[in-house]
Amino acid sequence: MTSVLELSPVVPVVVVEDAADAVPLARALVAGGLPVIEVTLRTAGALDAIRAIADAVPEAVVGAGTVITPAQVAEAVDAGARFLVSPGWTDVLLEAMRASGVPFLPGVSTTSEVVALLERGVREMKFFPAQAAGGTAYLRSLAGPLPQARFCPTGGIGPDLAPEYLALPNVGCVGGSWMLPADALAARDWVRVERLAREAAGLSAGARCR
């Protein structure tokens, strides 16, 4: 695997409070047609969740999000993460991700950050926070002068906006958590999660056919 953007048009961004929920949650997402899962490193059980998914759900492609330190890079890969996503980047973090051996998406929100990454040989990036940073209008403006840059927008994207992002030529996928509503996770309603995942997968297919 060399590109995160080519794995799936929609990447669920998951916050796992209880690592025991990781496997049934991953299975529900995979069954719904969303096999790529970004587990954010925001909770104490995140690494255990990545490890559990990597071990028990081989059909899932699990990665780590909210990666902000070189130590987290090493811990995530050791746990089984197959890709890395950061909300922003520094040269130190970028080199750690580059040395990890797995694909990565450093986060950007300005044109200067995009140019700086292109200068360093990175062409695939996370655009975050997508809606707050300018949304589809901003990404459409970047496509002209910087067509070599491609993005995974994340932040404030729901089922209404996802098709608009996916229709852009410089967007490979979008990240979001709308298929993981808090009440469904609290109730461990994996049937509902699977249904919402299937709907999200259908949104991406519709956008690609435009």
PDB file of C-alpha atoms in Angstrom:
ATOM      1  CA  MET A   1       0.000   0.000   0.000  1.00  0.00           C
ATOM      2  CA  THR A   2       1.492   3.307  -1.077  1.00  0.00           C
ATOM      3  CA  SER A   3      -1.434   5.750  -1.071  1.00  0.00           C
ATOM      4  CA  VAL A   4      -4.061   6.428   1.581  1.00  0.00           C
ATOM      5  CA  LEU A   5      -6.159   8.367  -0.920  1.00  0.00           C
ATOM      6  CA  GLU A   6      -6.710   5.338  -3.142  1.00  0.00           C
ATOM      7  CA  LEU A   7      -8.042   3.011  -0.441  1.00  0.00           C
ATOM      8  CA  SER A   8     -11.623   4.237  -0.011  1.00  0.00           C
ATOM      9  CA  PRO A   9     -13.503   7.434  -0.933  1.00  0.00           C
ATOM     10  CA  VAL A  10     -14.864   7.725   2.621  1.00  0.00           C
ATOM     11  CA  VAL A  11     -12.715   7.110   5.704  1.00  0.00           C
ATOM     12  CA  PRO A  12     -14.548   6.825   9.035  1.00  0.00           C
ATOM     13  CA  VAL A  13     -12.785   8.821  11.755  1.00  0.00           C
ATOM     14  CA  VAL A  14     -13.280   6.820  14.933  1.00  0.00           C
ATOM     15  CA  VAL A  15     -12.856   7.797  18.578  1.00  0.00           C
ATOM     16  CA  VAL A  16     -12.845   4.565  20.602  1.00  0.00           C
ATOM     17  CA  GLU A  17     -13.555   5.064  24.295  1.00  0.00           C
ATOM     18  CA  ASP A  18     -13.642   1.348  25.121  1.00  0.00           C
ATOM     19  CA  ALA A  19     -11.213  -0.907  23.267  1.00  0.00           C
ATOM     20  CA  ALA A  20     -13.694  -3.764  23.674  1.00  0.00           C
ATOM     21  CA  ASP A  21     -15.919  -1.989  21.134  1.00  0.00           C
ATOM     22  CA  ALA A  22     -13.204  -1.792  18.486  1.00  0.00           C
ATOM     23  CA  VAL A  23     -13.735  -5.145  16.799  1.00  0.00           C
ATOM     24  CA  PRO A  24     -17.554  -5.092  16.480  1.00  0.00           C
ATOM     25  CA  LEU A  25     -17.363  -1.467  15.361  1.00  0.00           C
ATOM     26  CA  ALA A  26     -14.784  -2.302  12.686  1.00  0.00           C
ATOM     27  CA  ARG A  27     -16.804  -5.288  11.504  1.00  0.00           C
ATOM     28  CA  ALA A  28     -19.905  -3.110  11.150  1.00  0.00           C
ATOM     29  CA  LEU A  29     -18.006  -0.527   9.087  1.00  0.00           C
ATOM     30  CA  VAL A  30     -16.465  -3.190   6.848  1.00  0.00           C
ATOM     31  CA  ALA A  31     -19.836  -4.884   6.343  1.00  0.00           C
ATOM     32  CA  GLY A  32     -21.268  -1.511   5.332  1.00  0.00           C
ATOM     33  CA  GLY A  33     -18.610  -1.021   2.679  1.00  0.00           C
ATOM     34  CA  LEU A  34     -16.125   1.185   4.537  1.00  0.00           C
ATOM     35  CA  PRO A  35     -13.051  -0.982   5.155  1.00  0.00           C
ATOM     36  CA  VAL A  36     -10.598   1.867   5.845  1.00  0.00           C
ATOM     37  CA  ILE A  37     -10.773   2.981   9.476  1.00  0.00           C
ATOM     38  CA  GLU A  38      -8.884   5.848  11.114  1.00  0.00           C
ATOM     39  CA  VAL A  39      -8.698   5.384  14.875  1.00  0.00           C
ATOM     40  CA  THR A  40      -7.759   8.687  16.481  1.00  0.00           C
ATOM     41  CA  LEU A  41      -5.159   8.717  19.243  1.00  0.00           C
ATOM     42  CA  ARG A  42      -7.388  10.775  21.525  1.00  0.00           C
ATOM     43  CA  THR A  43      -8.251   8.141  24.120  1.00  0.00           C
ATOM     44  CA  ALA A  44      -6.341   5.859  26.440  1.00  0.00           C
ATOM     45  CA  GLY A  45      -7.644   2.801  24.601  1.00  0.00           C
ATOM     46  CA  ALA A  46      -6.819   3.939  21.068  1.00  0.00           C
ATOM     47  CA  LEU A  47      -3.667   1.845  20.607  1.00  0.00           C
ATOM     48  CA  ASP A  48      -5.391  -1.216  22.045  1.00  0.00           C
ATOM     49  CA  ALA A  49      -8.254  -0.607  19.624  1.00  0.00           C
ATOM     50  CA  ILE A  50      -5.876  -0.452  16.655  1.00  0.00           C
ATOM     51  CA  ARG A  51      -4.182  -3.635  17.817  1.00  0.00           C
ATOM     52  CA  ALA A  52      -7.500  -5.446  18.240  1.00  0.00           C
ATOM     53  CA  ILE A  53      -8.770  -4.446  14.800  1.00  0.00           C
ATOM     54  CA  ALA A  54      -5.479  -5.372  13.136  1.00  0.00           C
ATOM     55  CA  ASP A  55      -5.558  -8.803  14.794  1.00  0.00           C
ATOM     56  CA  ALA A  56      -9.237  -9.698  14.509  1.00  0.00           C
ATOM     57  CA  VAL A  57     -10.525  -7.900  11.394  1.00  0.00           C
ATOM     58  CA  PRO A  58      -7.985  -8.616   8.634  1.00  0.00           C
ATOM     59  CA  GLU A  59     -10.310  -7.276   5.953  1.00  0.00           C
ATOM     60  CA  ALA A  60     -10.103  -3.824   7.553  1.00  0.00           C
ATOM     61  CA  VAL A  61      -7.322  -1.357   6.817  1.00  0.00           C
ATOM     62  CA  VAL A  62      -6.806   0.310  10.164  1.00  0.00           C
ATOM     63  CA  GLY A  63      -4.763   3.460  10.643  1.00  0.00           C
ATOM     64  CA  ALA A  64      -3.990   5.987  13.345  1.00  0.00           C
ATOM     65  CA  GLY A  65      -5.210   9.578  13.362  1.00  0.00           C
ATOM     66  CA  THR A  66      -4.373  12.635  15.466  1.00  0.00           C
ATOM     67  CA  VAL A  67      -0.709  11.601  15.322  1.00  0.00           C
ATOM     68  CA  ILE A  68       1.301  14.562  16.615  1.00  0.00           C
ATOM     69  CA  THR A  69       4.602  13.165  17.948  1.00  0.00           C
ATOM     70  CA  PRO A  70       7.325  10.807  16.696  1.00  0.00           C
ATOM     71  CA  ALA A  71       6.628   8.581  19.709  1.00  0.00           C
ATOM     72  CA  GLN A  72       3.010   8.190  18.596  1.00  0.00           C
ATOM     73  CA  VAL A  73       4.202   7.279  15.108  1.00  0.00           C
ATOM     74  CA  ALA A  74       6.253   4.397  16.517  1.00  0.00           C
ATOM     75  CA  GLU A  75       3.519   3.273  18.915  1.00  0.00           C
ATOM     76  CA  ALA A  76       0.826   3.306  16.237  1.00  0.00           C
ATOM     77  CA  VAL A  77       2.848   1.302  13.733  1.00  0.00           C
ATOM     78  CA  ASP A  78       3.840  -1.154  16.455  1.00  0.00           C
ATOM     79  CA  ALA A  79       0.141  -1.609  17.269  1.00  0.00           C
ATOM     80  CA  GLY A  80      -0.615  -2.464  13.651  1.00  0.00           C
ATOM     81  CA  ALA A  81      -1.560   0.857  12.052  1.00  0.00           C
ATOM     82  CA  ARG A  82      -1.231   0.638   8.283  1.00  0.00           C
ATOM     83  CA  PHE A  83      -1.394   4.392   7.694  1.00  0.00           C
ATOM     84  CA  LEU A  84      -0.942   7.601   9.698  1.00  0.00           C
ATOM     85  CA  VAL A  85      -2.852  10.880   9.713  1.00  0.00           C
ATOM     86  CA  SER A  86      -1.884  14.092  11.492  1.00  0.00           C
ATOM     87  CA  PRO A  87      -3.880  17.306  11.989  1.00  0.00           C
ATOM     88  CA  GLY A  88      -0.754  19.339  11.173  1.00  0.00           C
ATOM     89  CA  TRP A  89       2.942  18.804  10.683  1.00  0.00           C
ATOM     90  CA  THR A  90       6.468  19.826  11.608  1.00  0.00           C
ATOM     91  CA  ASP A  91       9.699  18.691  10.000  1.00  0.00           C
ATOM     92  CA  VAL A  92      10.391  16.412  12.969  1.00  0.00           C
ATOM     93  CA  LEU A  93       6.971  14.759  12.744  1.00  0.00           C
ATOM     94  CA  LEU A  94       7.172  14.540   8.965  1.00  0.00           C
ATOM     95  CA  GLU A  95      10.495  12.716   9.070  1.00  0.00           C
ATOM     96  CA  ALA A  96       9.168  10.274  11.670  1.00  0.00           C
ATOM     97  CA  MET A  97       6.147   9.506   9.511  1.00  0.00           C
ATOM     98  CA  ARG A  98       8.317   9.165   6.424  1.00  0.00           C
ATOM     99  CA  ALA A  99      10.610   6.739   8.238  1.00  0.00           C
ATOM    100  CA  SER A 100       7.690   4.654   9.534  1.00  0.00           C
ATOM    101  CA  GLY A 101       7.344   2.680   6.324  1.00  0.00           C
ATOM    102  CA  VAL A 102       3.579   3.222   6.065  1.00  0.00           C
ATOM    103  CA  PRO A 103       1.609   5.799   4.039  1.00  0.00           C
ATOM    104  CA  PHE A 104       0.818   9.050   5.814  1.00  0.00           C
ATOM    105  CA  LEU A 105      -1.229  12.214   5.422  1.00  0.00           C
ATOM    106  CA  PRO A 106       0.201  15.319   7.104  1.00  0.00           C
ATOM    107  CA  GLY A 107      -2.397  17.960   7.841  1.00  0.00           C
ATOM    108  CA  VAL A 108      -2.544  21.358   6.122  1.00  0.00           C
ATOM    109  CA  SER A 109      -4.908  24.316   6.160  1.00  0.00           C
ATOM    110  CA  THR A 110      -2.993  26.988   4.187  1.00  0.00           C
ATOM    111  CA  THR A 111      -1.448  27.344   0.764  1.00  0.00           C
ATOM    112  CA  SER A 112       2.001  27.908   2.266  1.00  0.00           C
ATOM    113  CA  GLU A 113       1.794  24.603   4.141  1.00  0.00           C
ATOM    114  CA  VAL A 114       0.846  22.826   0.926  1.00  0.00           C
ATOM    115  CA  VAL A 115       3.776  24.385  -0.939  1.00  0.00           C
ATOM    116  CA  ALA A 116       6.152  23.487   1.897  1.00  0.00           C
ATOM    117  CA  LEU A 117       5.094  19.844   1.748  1.00  0.00           C
ATOM    118  CA  LEU A 118       5.379  19.740  -2.038  1.00  0.00           C
ATOM    119  CA  GLU A 119       8.902  21.118  -1.625  1.00  0.00           C
ATOM    120  CA  ARG A 120       9.618  18.145   0.653  1.00  0.00           C
ATOM    121  CA  GLY A 121       8.274  15.628  -1.849  1.00  0.00           C
ATOM    122  CA  VAL A 122       4.869  15.057  -0.214  1.00  0.00           C
ATOM    123  CA  ARG A 123       1.896  15.227  -2.567  1.00  0.00           C
ATOM    124  CA  GLU A 124      -0.893  13.668  -0.497  1.00  0.00           C
ATOM    125  CA  MET A 125      -2.216  15.592   2.500  1.00  0.00           C
ATOM    126  CA  LYS A 126      -5.063  15.935   4.947  1.00  0.00           C
ATOM    127  CA  PHE A 127      -6.986  19.220   4.622  1.00  0.00           C
ATOM    128  CA  PHE A 128      -8.085  20.128   8.144  1.00  0.00           C
ATOM    129  CA  PRO A 129     -10.312  21.585   9.484  1.00  0.00           C
ATOM    130  CA  ALA A 130     -11.938  21.404   6.077  1.00  0.00           C
ATOM    131  CA  GLN A 131     -15.078  23.459   6.511  1.00  0.00           C
ATOM    132  CA  ALA A 132     -13.513  26.039   8.817  1.00  0.00           C
ATOM    133  CA  ALA A 133     -10.485  26.416   6.526  1.00  0.00           C
ATOM    134  CA  GLY A 134     -12.470  27.271   3.421  1.00  0.00           C
ATOM    135  CA  GLY A 135     -14.222  24.112   2.319  1.00  0.00           C
ATOM    136  CA  THR A 136     -14.717  23.131  -1.287  1.00  0.00           C
ATOM    137  CA  ALA A 137     -14.180  26.688  -2.546  1.00  0.00           C
ATOM    138  CA  TYR A 138     -10.691  26.753  -1.068  1.00  0.00           C
ATOM    139  CA  LEU A 139      -9.718  23.355  -2.464  1.00  0.00           C
ATOM    140  CA  ARG A 140     -11.110  24.274  -5.874  1.00  0.00           C
ATOM    141  CA  SER A 141      -8.916  27.386  -5.842  1.00  0.00           C
ATOM    142  CA  LEU A 142      -5.829  25.301  -5.014  1.00  0.00           C
ATOM    143  CA  ALA A 143      -6.396  22.921  -7.926  1.00  0.00           C
ATOM    144  CA  GLY A 144      -5.304  25.510 -10.500  1.00  0.00           C
ATOM    145  CA  PRO A 145      -1.868  26.585  -9.216  1.00  0.00           C
ATOM    146  CA  LEU A 146      -1.123  23.354  -7.317  1.00  0.00           C
ATOM    147  CA  PRO A 147      -2.645  20.483  -9.322  1.00  0.00           C
ATOM    148  CA  GLN A 148      -0.037  18.027  -8.044  1.00  0.00           C
ATOM    149  CA  ALA A 149      -1.392  18.237  -4.476  1.00  0.00           C
ATOM    150  CA  ARG A 150      -4.190  15.852  -3.501  1.00  0.00           C
ATOM    151  CA  PHE A 151      -6.224  15.911  -0.330  1.00  0.00           C
ATOM    152  CA  CYS A 152      -8.340  14.062   2.200  1.00  0.00           C
ATOM    153  CA  PRO A 153     -10.557  16.800   3.657  1.00  0.00           C
ATOM    154  CA  THR A 154     -11.721  16.187   7.225  1.00  0.00           C
ATOM    155  CA  GLY A 155     -13.566  18.367   9.703  1.00  0.00           C
ATOM    156  CA  GLY A 156     -17.192  19.427   9.541  1.00  0.00           C
ATOM    157  CA  ILE A 157     -18.058  17.120   6.645  1.00  0.00           C
ATOM    158  CA  GLY A 158     -21.332  15.220   6.707  1.00  0.00           C
ATOM    159  CA  PRO A 159     -23.422  13.293   4.188  1.00  0.00           C
ATOM    160  CA  ASP A 160     -24.711  16.516   2.633  1.00  0.00           C
ATOM    161  CA  LEU A 161     -21.230  17.885   1.869  1.00  0.00           C
ATOM    162  CA  ALA A 162     -19.242  14.714   1.166  1.00  0.00           C
ATOM    163  CA  PRO A 163     -20.355  14.388  -2.485  1.00  0.00           C
ATOM    164  CA  GLU A 164     -19.323  18.002  -3.184  1.00  0.00           C
ATOM    165  CA  TYR A 165     -15.817  17.324  -1.874  1.00  0.00           C
ATOM    166  CA  LEU A 166     -15.490  14.001  -3.674  1.00  0.00           C
ATOM    167  CA  ALA A 167     -16.412  15.625  -6.977  1.00  0.00           C
ATOM    168  CA  LEU A 168     -13.303  17.865  -6.824  1.00  0.00           C
ATOM    169  CA  PRO A 169     -10.350  16.752  -8.984  1.00  0.00           C
ATOM    170  CA  ASN A 170      -7.813  17.191  -6.170  1.00  0.00           C
ATOM    171  CA  VAL A 171      -9.762  15.205  -3.553  1.00  0.00           C
ATOM    172  CA  GLY A 172      -9.063  11.497  -3.229  1.00  0.00           C
ATOM    173  CA  CYS A 173     -11.219  10.771  -0.194  1.00  0.00           C
ATOM    174  CA  VAL A 174     -12.990  12.459   2.696  1.00  0.00           C
ATOM    175  CA  GLY A 175     -12.849  11.703   6.397  1.00  0.00           C
ATOM    176  CA  GLY A 176     -15.778  11.985   8.757  1.00  0.00           C
ATOM    177  CA  SER A 177     -17.680  10.517  11.646  1.00  0.00           C
ATOM    178  CA  TRP A 178     -21.283  11.074  10.600  1.00  0.00           C
ATOM    179  CA  MET A 179     -21.770   7.307  10.221  1.00  0.00           C
ATOM    180  CA  LEU A 180     -20.790   6.925  13.886  1.00  0.00           C
ATOM    181  CA  PRO A 181     -23.357   8.924  15.885  1.00  0.00           C
ATOM    182  CA  ALA A 182     -22.689   9.091  19.601  1.00  0.00           C
ATOM    183  CA  ASP A 183     -25.986   7.518  20.598  1.00  0.00           C
ATOM    184  CA  ALA A 184     -25.408   4.518  18.336  1.00  0.00           C
ATOM    185  CA  LEU A 185     -21.943   3.980  19.773  1.00  0.00           C
ATOM    186  CA  ALA A 186     -23.205   4.354  23.327  1.00  0.00           C
ATOM    187  CA  ALA A 187     -25.914   1.762  22.654  1.00  0.00           C
ATOM    188  CA  ARG A 188     -23.475  -0.467  20.747  1.00  0.00           C
ATOM    189  CA  ASP A 189     -25.986  -0.443  17.918  1.00  0.00           C
ATOM    190  CA  TRP A 190     -23.718  -2.025  15.319  1.00  0.00           C
ATOM    191  CA  VAL A 191     -26.643  -2.713  12.979  1.00  0.00           C
ATOM    192  CA  ARG A 192     -27.292   1.011  12.739  1.00  0.00           C
ATOM    193  CA  VAL A 193     -23.592   1.741  12.234  1.00  0.00           C
ATOM    194  CA  GLU A 194     -23.502  -0.778   9.382  1.00  0.00           C
ATOM    195  CA  ARG A 195     -26.554   0.839   7.772  1.00  0.00           C
ATOM    196  CA  LEU A 196     -25.074   4.328   8.028  1.00  0.00           C
ATOM    197  CA  ALA A 197     -21.751   3.056   6.663  1.00  0.00           C
ATOM    198  CA  ARG A 198     -23.571   1.583   3.669  1.00  0.00           C
ATOM    199  CA  GLU A 199     -25.286   4.901   3.054  1.00  0.00           C
ATOM    200  CA  ALA A 200     -21.925   6.687   3.234  1.00  0.00           C
ATOM    201  CA  ALA A 201     -20.384   4.236   0.779  1.00  0.00           C
ATOM    202  CA  GLY A 202     -23.286   4.936  -1.565  1.00  0.00           C
ATOM    203  CA  LEU A 203     -22.677   8.682  -1.335  1.00  0.00           C
ATOM    204  CA  SER A 204     -19.106   8.234  -2.482  1.00  0.00           C
ATOM    205  CA  ALA A 205     -20.156   6.071  -5.412  1.00  0.00           C
ATOM    206  CA  GLY A 206     -22.656   8.692  -6.500  1.00  0.00           C
ATOM    207  CA  ALA A 207     -20.080  11.465  -6.365  1.00  0.00           C
ATOM    208  CA  ARG A 208     -17.622   9.482  -8.489  1.00  0.00           C
ATOM    209  CA  CYS A 209     -20.256   9.023 -11.188  1.00  0.00           C
ATOM    210  CA  ARG A 210     -20.780  12.772 -11.664  1.00  0.00           C
TER     211      ARG A 210
END
